[in-house]
Amino acid sequence: MDDLTTYADNTWCPGCGNFGIFNAYKKAIRTLEERGLKRENIAISAGIGCHGKIFGYLKLSGIYSLHGRSVATVQGMKLANPDLRVITSCGDGDAYGEGIAHLIFAAKRNADITVIVHNNGVYGLTTGQYTPTSFKGFRGPSTPRGSVEEPLNPLALLLEAGATFVARGFPGRIDHLADLMVRAVEHPGFSFIDVLQPCVSFNNTYEKYNALTEIIEHTPASREEALALAKRTVRLPIGVFYQAAKPPFHQALYGEFNPVLNRMSQEKRREKIRQLLSPD
Ligand SMILES: Cc1ncc(C[n+]2csc(CCOP(=O)(O)OP(=O)(O)O)c2C)c(N)n1
Ligand code: SF4
Ligand SMILES: [Mg+2]
């Protein structure tokens, strides 16, 4: 066992795309460390689902969140301690269903967090119901005659919401995915990777993604070009679709103030509140 893997028994189905994501995480963390990021300054979170088990398998500090709430959780972690680099693993049901409002507003305010969505197009843990990214016609326990809905396009949605780093990866290409993770974590502001994750039990997309994915050679220069690329369906581009510089939320909000280093005593806090509440 390596120093980034916990003792927990791994219960993912053999062949699950989550294994590739797990390996890419570990590779990315090692690269980030080589580039100077201290492991104690990395904190993670996760939602609930097969993806969320990664929280128990990765030997990193953090807070295991609720279904749909891990994006809010890491925003709180970052605001409370801006020295942390915070990363969350979400599911597609988790991020694009239950937690979609958190995701859109985190992108809108350019929260300095990294969101990695294990997008398998299905509720894996609860055995195969359709999600916002399930393809039209997808059959599962909740759509036995096939889903009649069009899937969401998460990249286009996040680009429109104001995300400053938007990427797509595939766990069949671990080195490429690890490189995307490094770039996302190093990006100052909201970074988002939609990972095309095959679920071998309920939505096995390995063959499709092996055939259709192709690496983006050059990151589009504008949001409009990135949107056009995100809407392509004949081939599935993977890589960085868009990256732009903009002040991250916590800095726009309180500059270089650090609530950990500038912690106030209880007495001082009470005094400040008294002043705020006093009529003059
Ligand atoms: C608030 C809330 N709603 C529903 C559930 C039940 N639930 C647990 S996992 C899950 C589906 C997870 O799907 P997804 O987020 O796509 O993750 P995956 O299992 O595919 O990795 C659901 C609906 C829950 N735990 N909490
Ligand atoms: S149900 Fe799907 S997503 Fe969950 S562990 Fe099995 S293959 Fe992976
Ligand atoms: Mg899912």
Short mmCIF file of N, CA, C and O and ligand atoms in Angstrom, two decimals, residues 18 48-52 67 90-95 98 118 120 122-126 131 197, ligand 1:
data_model
loop_
_atom_site.label_atom_id
_atom_site.label_comp_id
_atom_site.label_asym_id
_atom_site.label_seq_id
_atom_site.Cartn_x
_atom_site.Cartn_y
_atom_site.Cartn_z
N ASN A 18 -13.79 4.58 -11.70
CA ASN A 18 -13.29 5.29 -10.51
C ASN A 18 -11.85 4.92 -10.18
O ASN A 18 -11.12 5.72 -9.59
N ILE A 48 -22.12 11.91 -1.82
CA ILE A 48 -22.47 10.53 -1.49
C ILE A 48 -22.77 9.78 -2.78
O ILE A 48 -23.54 10.23 -3.62
N GLY A 49 -22.18 8.62 -2.92
CA GLY A 49 -22.34 7.81 -4.12
C GLY A 49 -21.10 6.96 -4.28
O GLY A 49 -20.20 7.01 -3.44
N CYS A 50 -21.01 6.20 -5.38
CA CYS A 50 -19.80 5.40 -5.62
C CYS A 50 -18.58 6.32 -5.66
O CYS A 50 -17.53 6.02 -5.10
N HIS A 51 -18.72 7.48 -6.33
CA HIS A 51 -17.61 8.44 -6.42
C HIS A 51 -17.12 8.84 -5.03
O HIS A 51 -15.93 9.00 -4.80
N GLY A 52 -18.08 9.02 -4.09
CA GLY A 52 -17.77 9.53 -2.77
C GLY A 52 -16.86 8.61 -1.96
O GLY A 52 -16.17 9.06 -1.05
N HIS A 67 -24.88 14.24 0.12
CA HIS A 67 -25.21 14.19 -1.30
C HIS A 67 -25.58 15.60 -1.78
O HIS A 67 -26.46 16.25 -1.21
N CYS A 90 -17.30 14.88 -6.93
CA CYS A 90 -18.77 14.85 -6.96
C CYS A 90 -19.21 13.76 -7.93
O CYS A 90 -18.47 13.38 -8.84
N GLY A 91 -20.47 13.32 -7.78
CA GLY A 91 -21.07 12.46 -8.79
C GLY A 91 -21.88 13.33 -9.75
O GLY A 91 -22.12 14.51 -9.47
N ASP A 92 -22.31 12.75 -10.85
CA ASP A 92 -23.13 13.53 -11.79
C ASP A 92 -24.53 13.76 -11.20
O ASP A 92 -25.09 14.87 -11.33
N GLY A 93 -25.06 12.77 -10.50
CA GLY A 93 -26.34 12.97 -9.82
C GLY A 93 -26.17 14.01 -8.72
O GLY A 93 -26.98 14.93 -8.57
N ASP A 94 -25.10 13.89 -8.01
CA ASP A 94 -24.73 14.75 -6.89
C ASP A 94 -24.53 16.22 -7.32
O ASP A 94 -25.15 17.13 -6.76
N ALA A 95 -23.70 16.44 -8.36
CA ALA A 95 -23.35 17.81 -8.76
C ALA A 95 -24.36 18.42 -9.71
O ALA A 95 -24.65 19.62 -9.62
N GLU A 98 -29.02 17.08 -7.43
CA GLU A 98 -29.22 17.61 -6.07
C GLU A 98 -28.43 18.90 -5.79
O GLU A 98 -28.94 19.83 -5.18
N HIS A 118 -17.25 12.88 -11.22
CA HIS A 118 -17.16 11.51 -11.75
C HIS A 118 -18.46 11.28 -12.53
O HIS A 118 -19.46 10.80 -11.98
N ASN A 120 -20.65 9.46 -14.59
CA ASN A 120 -20.90 8.14 -15.20
C ASN A 120 -22.30 8.05 -15.81
O ASN A 120 -22.74 6.98 -16.24
N VAL A 122 -25.17 8.07 -14.50
CA VAL A 122 -26.09 7.18 -13.79
C VAL A 122 -25.94 7.36 -12.28
O VAL A 122 -24.88 7.80 -11.81
N TYR A 123 -27.01 7.08 -11.52
CA TYR A 123 -26.88 6.97 -10.07
C TYR A 123 -26.32 5.58 -9.80
O TYR A 123 -27.07 4.60 -9.76
N GLY A 124 -25.00 5.50 -9.64
CA GLY A 124 -24.36 4.18 -9.52
C GLY A 124 -24.69 3.48 -8.21
O GLY A 124 -25.18 2.35 -8.19
N LEU A 125 -24.49 4.20 -7.10
CA LEU A 125 -24.63 3.56 -5.78
C LEU A 125 -26.05 3.05 -5.54
O LEU A 125 -26.25 2.02 -4.92
N THR A 126 -27.04 3.78 -6.06
CA THR A 126 -28.43 3.37 -5.83
C THR A 126 -28.94 2.48 -6.97
O THR A 126 -30.14 2.37 -7.20
N THR A 131 -29.74 10.03 -14.53
CA THR A 131 -29.27 11.31 -13.93
C THR A 131 -29.42 12.41 -14.98
O THR A 131 -29.79 12.13 -16.14
N GLN A 197 -16.68 9.05 -16.83
CA GLN A 197 -16.33 7.85 -16.05
C GLN A 197 -17.23 6.66 -16.40
O GLN A 197 -18.42 6.69 -16.12
C1 LIG B 1 -30.12 14.17 0.10
C2 LIG B 1 -29.98 12.80 -0.41
N1 LIG B 1 -30.73 12.41 -1.45
C3 LIG B 1 -30.61 11.16 -1.93
C4 LIG B 1 -29.72 10.27 -1.37
C5 LIG B 1 -29.63 8.86 -1.88
N2 LIG B 1 -28.49 8.67 -2.75
C6 LIG B 1 -27.32 8.22 -2.27
S1 LIG B 1 -26.18 8.00 -3.48
C7 LIG B 1 -27.29 8.54 -4.64
C8 LIG B 1 -26.93 8.57 -6.09
C9 LIG B 1 -25.55 8.96 -6.37
O1 LIG B 1 -25.40 9.15 -7.75
P1 LIG B 1 -24.20 10.00 -8.27
O2 LIG B 1 -24.14 11.28 -7.56
O3 LIG B 1 -24.28 10.07 -9.75
O4 LIG B 1 -22.96 9.13 -7.79
P2 LIG B 1 -22.43 7.70 -8.28
O5 LIG B 1 -22.98 6.70 -7.31
O6 LIG B 1 -22.91 7.48 -9.66
O7 LIG B 1 -20.96 7.83 -8.18
C10 LIG B 1 -28.51 8.88 -4.09
C11 LIG B 1 -29.68 9.35 -4.85
C12 LIG B 1 -28.92 10.72 -0.29
N3 LIG B 1 -27.99 9.95 0.27
N4 LIG B 1 -29.07 11.98 0.16
#
